[in-house]
């Protein structure tokens, strides 16, 4: 009869190829295998035959789905499961590391701080799963793997799946769920109704063993061990190892209580107790055996401190001052095939907390964007599968996962492998806080949501005409830093909000503030200078003058400054990103020709005149964004606007004589104005409402004037229309609780295209115009932004979720109907913005005018600075 590996390889042919057996556990045999489809090594685990026979494939595969959606940095994800030739198997990532069991067998005990940190990380993973109703039931050192020094809990929920599937027949196999040394009293007595307290008990056993070198209850037989678990007196880790802090000792004792109700109510509480030096529990205020030695040591330390004080505080300061290390700078710009690609989702780079890994937005092989990661020890970056269309990445506090924005939603993905998890829809770029929340902008204010998902909650309150962006959570829940954006980087302010949320208070002029562990706030000025100021995180106040540290850091028109730093003090930033771009003609087959090679700038929102002889475009200057008009191709250009700090979204009137645009020239709110394209008259106010307005648009016959509300205004992107010469009251075209953007009216004026996130991702829809409520047709599939009609009205263009410009053949008479879709060319290297089209079609229907960053998409260099915090300490005293 063939051996198990031969049988499995035959049964799994084309899917997995088993290389060797790695080991055998209580419930499964583990094999090293190749995942042939994804070209990766995996751990393929096969249930013991006697267990599989009792469980049955249908029940097991149904129950294991519960664990398939667990996504946490300290939980090893489930890749696959199935049945093959009577075998029941499940597949997990192969971790090239050792288990806690391996480490303890070699070293017997672990350093106290490391053991406690491992237990805290595992407790965070347990808390995440418990809140989703999943109990592990088999916590033990062999199920905790160490990957790059970080713990990862494996086989999560497998015991649950086996137990639920086998039910009362589990005893027929002679196996039990749980390993004797780590079984809770309720497991030891055969109670199958276990809960979170069972996992907490087992984890405290593992922590005790990491500290002491053996489990809390030992015995020569399983029966002896179980007997002690049920009846023995409480144990003390501090009695066995005097260096164990009192709070850790009593936290373990509380977690080992016989009655589940006497233990911690959650794994999160256990983790907090391990980190809180003041935590006490039980008789005598938690003074465990061995605490007398601890107290004597404390008295000795006080005496030493007093003697040091007599010698002089300056001596102590000198002794404790960290050694200043050399600040080193390196260019780490990726290769062309892995090049950086600018997105509209915020900052495009992030660092792991230890500074050893970079994650950035780069080009996807098939076009569009995706995330790439590069370890500094490696020469090249590696693509992160499942992150297509990503923007605005931010690393998790433990460096094991990354949050990013895609298709209007925030998602997270483990860097260990596995599919992405959607955390929240309708959200701005994420910022992952150390408190377990992900912070983001929605509707102009800051919200937060648990990193594992849930209902978001508002943190701040609205400020008139201010978009609150780029939050950064301060340590220990002390509040937030954020950017108050009023239209341009020059008008941006750094603000703070306290731990209870609510109103924000401005403290500095600048953008993109980040708190550094040195006790400073690091931020950017509008001209791209990186500054640092001493900051009191308790009082939320700047305590000294700002000092310039780095020049030339990229700052976008939306005030996003492209820098990031790690907890270890490594800085990463763009130099010159977004400094210049050019207007280019792109033919339908992707051929590119510069409009005017001598004309460059920070271009946005180009709009061609009806005859195609002129282009109106917004250009970001040093102090303001203004609308310019240029004669095509290489004719003169004139600046059309001089008032206000931001003038954007130019749109031509049907006669081609004037340009309408959004501007804050009359105050902080954005109104719509019209001015003659030759600059021969003053701007005329077109529309003034109580809320900010954006994206003006004229119907081809000039009878209707369409616009949308700002994404920060009531309605968060509603499309409205005004009939010229008649009733001036606005007519709602598409006004829902979702965000509607980028209206585009067909040449026949019968139809309007727009984008909406009503399905959970941004897609293109078409409605009748102006009777938009009569019908609606979806057009895009898999994501769509920036719709644009062809001059003949027989095609509808848009960007798809992969960053391609596509064309959809459409019928518009007598009714609308969408036909075949074809990809014209990859538009990932051209400027894009989901809230407004960043390209326009020439009246001849043969080419498009687009914005191309100079340098082919890599707008400058990526610089890495090691020991940046040493420079901050030296140049910016607290």
Coordinates of N, CA and C in Angstrom, one line a residue, residues 81 135 152 213 342 389 395 500 586 651 781 795:
X81 N -8.6 24.3 2.9 CA -9.0 23.1 3.6 C -9.7 22.2 2.6
X135 N -12.9 30.3 20.1 CA -12.1 29.8 21.2 C -11.0 28.9 20.6
X152 N 3.4 33.9 16.6 CA 2.3 33.7 15.7 C 1.6 32.4 16.2
X213 N 10.4 27.5 33.6 CA 11.1 26.4 32.9 C 10.3 25.1 32.9
X342 N 2.6 57.2 -7.7 CA 1.8 58.1 -6.9 C 0.3 57.8 -6.9
X389 N -4.7 48.0 -6.6 CA -5.5 49.2 -6.4 C -5.2 49.9 -5.1
X395 N 1.7 50.7 8.4 CA 2.1 49.4 9.0 C 1.4 49.3 10.4
X500 N -10.6 62.3 25.0 CA -12.1 62.1 24.9 C -12.6 62.5 23.6
X586 N -2.3 61.5 -25.2 CA -2.2 60.0 -25.3 C -3.2 59.5 -26.2
X651 N -14.1 74.3 -15.8 CA -15.0 73.7 -16.7 C -15.4 74.8 -17.7
X781 N -17.4 47.4 -13.8 CA -17.4 46.1 -13.1 C -16.0 46.0 -12.5
X795 N -19.5 56.3 -26.8 CA -18.6 55.6 -25.9 C -18.6 56.3 -24.5

